[in-house]
Tab-separated table of C-alpha atoms in Angstrom:
chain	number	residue	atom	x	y	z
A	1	UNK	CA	-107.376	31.274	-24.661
A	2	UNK	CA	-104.773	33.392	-25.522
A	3	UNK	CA	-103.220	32.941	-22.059
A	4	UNK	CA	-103.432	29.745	-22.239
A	5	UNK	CA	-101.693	29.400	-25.299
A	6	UNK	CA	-98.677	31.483	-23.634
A	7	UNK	CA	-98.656	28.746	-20.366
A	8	UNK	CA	-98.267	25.896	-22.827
A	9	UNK	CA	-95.499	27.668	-25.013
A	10	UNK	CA	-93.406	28.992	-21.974
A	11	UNK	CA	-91.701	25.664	-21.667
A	12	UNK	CA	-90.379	25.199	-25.069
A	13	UNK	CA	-89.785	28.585	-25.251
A	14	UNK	CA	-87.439	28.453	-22.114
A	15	UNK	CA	-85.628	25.408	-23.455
A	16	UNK	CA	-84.951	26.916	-27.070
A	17	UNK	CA	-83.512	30.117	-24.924
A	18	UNK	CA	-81.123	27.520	-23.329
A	19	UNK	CA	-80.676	25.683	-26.756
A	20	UNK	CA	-79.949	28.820	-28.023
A	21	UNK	CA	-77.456	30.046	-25.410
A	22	UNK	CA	-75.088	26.410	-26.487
A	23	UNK	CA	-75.382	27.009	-30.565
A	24	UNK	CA	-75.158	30.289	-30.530
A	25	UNK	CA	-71.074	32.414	-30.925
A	26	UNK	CA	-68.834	32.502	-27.637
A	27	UNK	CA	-70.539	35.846	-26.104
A	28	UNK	CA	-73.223	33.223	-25.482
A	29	UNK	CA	-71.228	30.757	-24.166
A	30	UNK	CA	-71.828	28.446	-20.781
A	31	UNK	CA	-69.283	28.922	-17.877
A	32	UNK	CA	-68.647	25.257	-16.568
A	33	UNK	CA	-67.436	24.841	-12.985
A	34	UNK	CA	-65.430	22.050	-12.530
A	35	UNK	CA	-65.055	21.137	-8.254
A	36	UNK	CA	-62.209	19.459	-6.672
A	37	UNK	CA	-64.168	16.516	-6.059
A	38	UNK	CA	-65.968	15.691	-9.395
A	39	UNK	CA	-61.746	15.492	-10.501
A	40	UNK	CA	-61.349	12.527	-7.257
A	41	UNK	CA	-63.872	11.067	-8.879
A	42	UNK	CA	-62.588	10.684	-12.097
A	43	UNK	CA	-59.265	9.490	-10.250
A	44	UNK	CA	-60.569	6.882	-8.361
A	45	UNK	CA	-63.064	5.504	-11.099
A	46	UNK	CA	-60.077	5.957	-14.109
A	47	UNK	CA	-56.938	5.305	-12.206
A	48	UNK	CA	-57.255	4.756	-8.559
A	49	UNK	CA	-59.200	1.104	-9.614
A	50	UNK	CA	-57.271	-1.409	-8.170
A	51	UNK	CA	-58.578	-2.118	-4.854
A	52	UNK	CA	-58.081	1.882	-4.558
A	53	UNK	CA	-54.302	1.796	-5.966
A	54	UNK	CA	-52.904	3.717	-9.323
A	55	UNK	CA	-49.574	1.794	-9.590
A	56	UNK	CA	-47.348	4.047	-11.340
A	57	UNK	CA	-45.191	1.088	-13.966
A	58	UNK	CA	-46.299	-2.492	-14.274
A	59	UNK	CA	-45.241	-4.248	-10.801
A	60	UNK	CA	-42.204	-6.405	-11.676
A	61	UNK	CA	-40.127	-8.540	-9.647
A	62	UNK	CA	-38.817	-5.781	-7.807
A	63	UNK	CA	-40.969	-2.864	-8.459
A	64	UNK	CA	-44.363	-2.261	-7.587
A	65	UNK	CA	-44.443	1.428	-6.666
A	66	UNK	CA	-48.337	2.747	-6.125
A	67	UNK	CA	-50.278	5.616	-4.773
A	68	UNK	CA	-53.460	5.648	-2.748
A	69	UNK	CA	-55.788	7.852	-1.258
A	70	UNK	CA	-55.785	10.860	-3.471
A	71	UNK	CA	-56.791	14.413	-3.031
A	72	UNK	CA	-56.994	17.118	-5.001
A	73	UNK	CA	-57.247	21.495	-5.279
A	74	UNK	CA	-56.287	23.962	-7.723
A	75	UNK	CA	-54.065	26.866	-7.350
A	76	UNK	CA	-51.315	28.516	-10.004
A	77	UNK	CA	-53.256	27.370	-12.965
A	78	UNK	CA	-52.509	23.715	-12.275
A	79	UNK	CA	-54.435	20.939	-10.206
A	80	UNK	CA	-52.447	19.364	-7.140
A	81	UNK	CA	-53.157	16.238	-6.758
A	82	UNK	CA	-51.903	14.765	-3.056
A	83	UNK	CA	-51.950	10.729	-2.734
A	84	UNK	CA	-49.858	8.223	-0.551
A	85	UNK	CA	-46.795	6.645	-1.791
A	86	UNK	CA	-46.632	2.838	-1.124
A	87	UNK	CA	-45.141	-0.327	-2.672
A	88	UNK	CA	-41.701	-1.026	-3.267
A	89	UNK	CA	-38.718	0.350	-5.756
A	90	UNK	CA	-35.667	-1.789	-6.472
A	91	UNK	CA	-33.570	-3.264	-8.943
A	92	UNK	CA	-31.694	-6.829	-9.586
A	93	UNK	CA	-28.119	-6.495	-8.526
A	94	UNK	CA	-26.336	-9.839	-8.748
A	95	UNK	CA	-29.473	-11.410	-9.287
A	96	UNK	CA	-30.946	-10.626	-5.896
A	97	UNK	CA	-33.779	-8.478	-6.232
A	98	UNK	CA	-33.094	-5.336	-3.729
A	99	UNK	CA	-36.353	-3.400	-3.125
A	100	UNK	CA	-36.800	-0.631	-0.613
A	101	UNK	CA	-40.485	-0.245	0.513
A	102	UNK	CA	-40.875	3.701	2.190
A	103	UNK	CA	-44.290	4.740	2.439
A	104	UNK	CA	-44.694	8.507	2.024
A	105	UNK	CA	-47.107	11.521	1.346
A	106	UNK	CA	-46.553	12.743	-2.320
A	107	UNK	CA	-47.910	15.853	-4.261
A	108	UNK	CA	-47.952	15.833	-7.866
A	109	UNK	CA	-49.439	18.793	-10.200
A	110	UNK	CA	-50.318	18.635	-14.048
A	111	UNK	CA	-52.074	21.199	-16.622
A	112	UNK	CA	-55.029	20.859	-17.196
A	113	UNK	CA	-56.321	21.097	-20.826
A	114	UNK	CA	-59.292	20.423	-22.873
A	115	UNK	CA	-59.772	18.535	-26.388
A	116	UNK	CA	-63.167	18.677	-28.174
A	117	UNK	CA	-65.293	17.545	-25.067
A	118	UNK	CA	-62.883	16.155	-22.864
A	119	UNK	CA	-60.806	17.451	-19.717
A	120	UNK	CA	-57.687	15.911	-18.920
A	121	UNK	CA	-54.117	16.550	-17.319
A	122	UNK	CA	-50.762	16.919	-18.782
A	123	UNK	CA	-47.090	17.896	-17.638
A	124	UNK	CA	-47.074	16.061	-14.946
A	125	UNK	CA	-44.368	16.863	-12.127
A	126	UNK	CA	-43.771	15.731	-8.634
A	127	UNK	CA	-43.758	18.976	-6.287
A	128	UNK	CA	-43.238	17.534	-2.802
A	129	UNK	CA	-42.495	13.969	-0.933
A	130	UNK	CA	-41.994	13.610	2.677
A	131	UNK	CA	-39.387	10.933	2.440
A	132	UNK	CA	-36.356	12.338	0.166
A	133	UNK	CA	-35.142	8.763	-0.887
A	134	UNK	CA	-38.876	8.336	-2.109
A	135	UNK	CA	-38.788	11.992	-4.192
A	136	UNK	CA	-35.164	10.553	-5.985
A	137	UNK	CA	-36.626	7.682	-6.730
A	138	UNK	CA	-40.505	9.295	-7.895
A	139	UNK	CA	-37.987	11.900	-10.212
A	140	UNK	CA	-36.964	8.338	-12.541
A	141	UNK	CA	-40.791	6.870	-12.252
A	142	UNK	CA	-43.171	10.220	-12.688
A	143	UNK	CA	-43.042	11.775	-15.987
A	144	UNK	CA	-45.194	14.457	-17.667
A	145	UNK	CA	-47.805	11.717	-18.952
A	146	UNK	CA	-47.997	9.752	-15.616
A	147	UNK	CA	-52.112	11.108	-15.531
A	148	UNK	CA	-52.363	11.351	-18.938
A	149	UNK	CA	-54.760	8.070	-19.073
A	150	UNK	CA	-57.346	10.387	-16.830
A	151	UNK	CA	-60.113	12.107	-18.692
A	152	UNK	CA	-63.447	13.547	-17.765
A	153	UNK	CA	-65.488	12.782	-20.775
A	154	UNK	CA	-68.299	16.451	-20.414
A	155	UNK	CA	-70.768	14.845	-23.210
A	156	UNK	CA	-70.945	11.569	-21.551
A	157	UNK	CA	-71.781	13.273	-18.294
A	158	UNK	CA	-74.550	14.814	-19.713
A	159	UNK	CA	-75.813	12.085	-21.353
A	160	UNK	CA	-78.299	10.593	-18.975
A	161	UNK	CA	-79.772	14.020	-18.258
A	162	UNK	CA	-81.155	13.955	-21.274
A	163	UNK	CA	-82.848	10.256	-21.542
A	164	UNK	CA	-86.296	10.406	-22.716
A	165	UNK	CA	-87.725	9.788	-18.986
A	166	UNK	CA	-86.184	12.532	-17.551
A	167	UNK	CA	-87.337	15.489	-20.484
A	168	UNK	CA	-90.631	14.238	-21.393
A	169	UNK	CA	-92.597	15.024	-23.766
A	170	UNK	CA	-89.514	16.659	-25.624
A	171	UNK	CA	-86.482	15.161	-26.938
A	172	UNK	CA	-83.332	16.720	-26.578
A	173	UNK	CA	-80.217	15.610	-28.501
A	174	UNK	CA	-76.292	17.042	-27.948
A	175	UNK	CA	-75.120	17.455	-31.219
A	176	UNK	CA	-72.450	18.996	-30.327
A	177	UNK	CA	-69.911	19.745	-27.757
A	178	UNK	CA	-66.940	21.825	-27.389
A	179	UNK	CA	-64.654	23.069	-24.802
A	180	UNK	CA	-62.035	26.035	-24.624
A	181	UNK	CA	-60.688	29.014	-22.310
A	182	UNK	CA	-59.889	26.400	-19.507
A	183	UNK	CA	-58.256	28.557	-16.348
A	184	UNK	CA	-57.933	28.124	-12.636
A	185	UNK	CA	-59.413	30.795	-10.373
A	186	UNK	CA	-60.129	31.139	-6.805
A	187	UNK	CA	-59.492	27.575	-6.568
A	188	UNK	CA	-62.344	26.478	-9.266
A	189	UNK	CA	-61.718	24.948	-12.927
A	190	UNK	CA	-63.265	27.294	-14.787
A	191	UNK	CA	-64.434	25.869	-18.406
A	192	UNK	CA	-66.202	27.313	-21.476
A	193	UNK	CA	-68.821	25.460	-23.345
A	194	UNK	CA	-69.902	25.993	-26.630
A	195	UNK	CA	-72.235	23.320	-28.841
A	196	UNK	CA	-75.564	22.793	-30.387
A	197	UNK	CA	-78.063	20.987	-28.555
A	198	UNK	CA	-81.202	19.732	-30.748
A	199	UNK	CA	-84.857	19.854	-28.776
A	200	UNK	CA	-88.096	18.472	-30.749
């Protein structure tokens, strides 16, 4: 009996260790791993969304300047994120709209930084274009919030791990969530987690 009784408590007991290791202070923190790819991701669902475009201002009758195809690694504490440079730049002069369409490969790089449970990127710059009349004209477009609208939202990604079909028979709620120390190393985005996470 008495075995028994361990079998059927080693579950909860495991899960209240975990529980345990989100509540408890920062030497018990969680080391999040952020990839490369789950950051496309977020790109191409947040901003790349128009038929697989992120257009940089609101396309006018002369401008409609828009990247594609991004990509995307970490090095020197910031993420790079690589995309294709398409659309047009121009301006009215004399009333005749003068546009010059260049495509070109671009690289762009922003901090990343963390609020509450949230990832996203700020000070943005442009490192690199292939085409220099497409760089001179990227320096007047890009500024330091041109990804600010990008966010990787940690509590709702967790969310639907822990829907009552997938932990059955116990419930377990996020209270809460909170992130900190965020650094790039070895080309990973290294996170810390703290929070308290409810089972019943």
């Amino acid at each position: 009996p008495v075995t028994r009784l361990l079998a059927k408590l080693r579950v909860p007991t495991l899960l209240f260790a975990s529980t345990f290791a989100f509540a408890a202070p920062s030497a018990y923190a969680v080391d999040l791993i952020v990839h490369p790819s789950m950051v496309v991701k977020a790109l191409k669902a947040q901003l790349f969304k128009d038929r697989g475009r992120y257009h940089l201002q609101r396309p006018d009758r002369c401008n409609d300047p828009y990247l594609e195809n991004p990509t995307v690694s970490f090095k020197r504490g910031r993420v790079y994120v690589g995309a294709h440079f398409a659309g047009r730049i121009g301006a009215l002069i004399g009333g005749v709209c003068q546009s010059a369409a260049q495509a070109s490969a671009i690289v762009l790089s922003a901090r990343p930084v963390t609020h509450l449970h949230e990832v996203g990127l700020e000070d943005v710059r442009l490192e690199a274009a292939d085409e220099p009349m497409v760089a001179a004209a990227l320096q007047n477009i890009i500024n330091g919030n041109s990804l600010s609208a990008l966010h990787i939202d940690l509590l709702e990604a967790i969310r639907p791990l822990t829907l009552s079909d997938k932990t059955t028979p116990y419930a377990i709620v996020v209270r809460t969530l909170e992130l900190s120390n965020l650094i790039v190393e070895n080309e990973e985005l290294h996170v810390t987690i703290g929070g308290t996470i409810e089972i019943r």
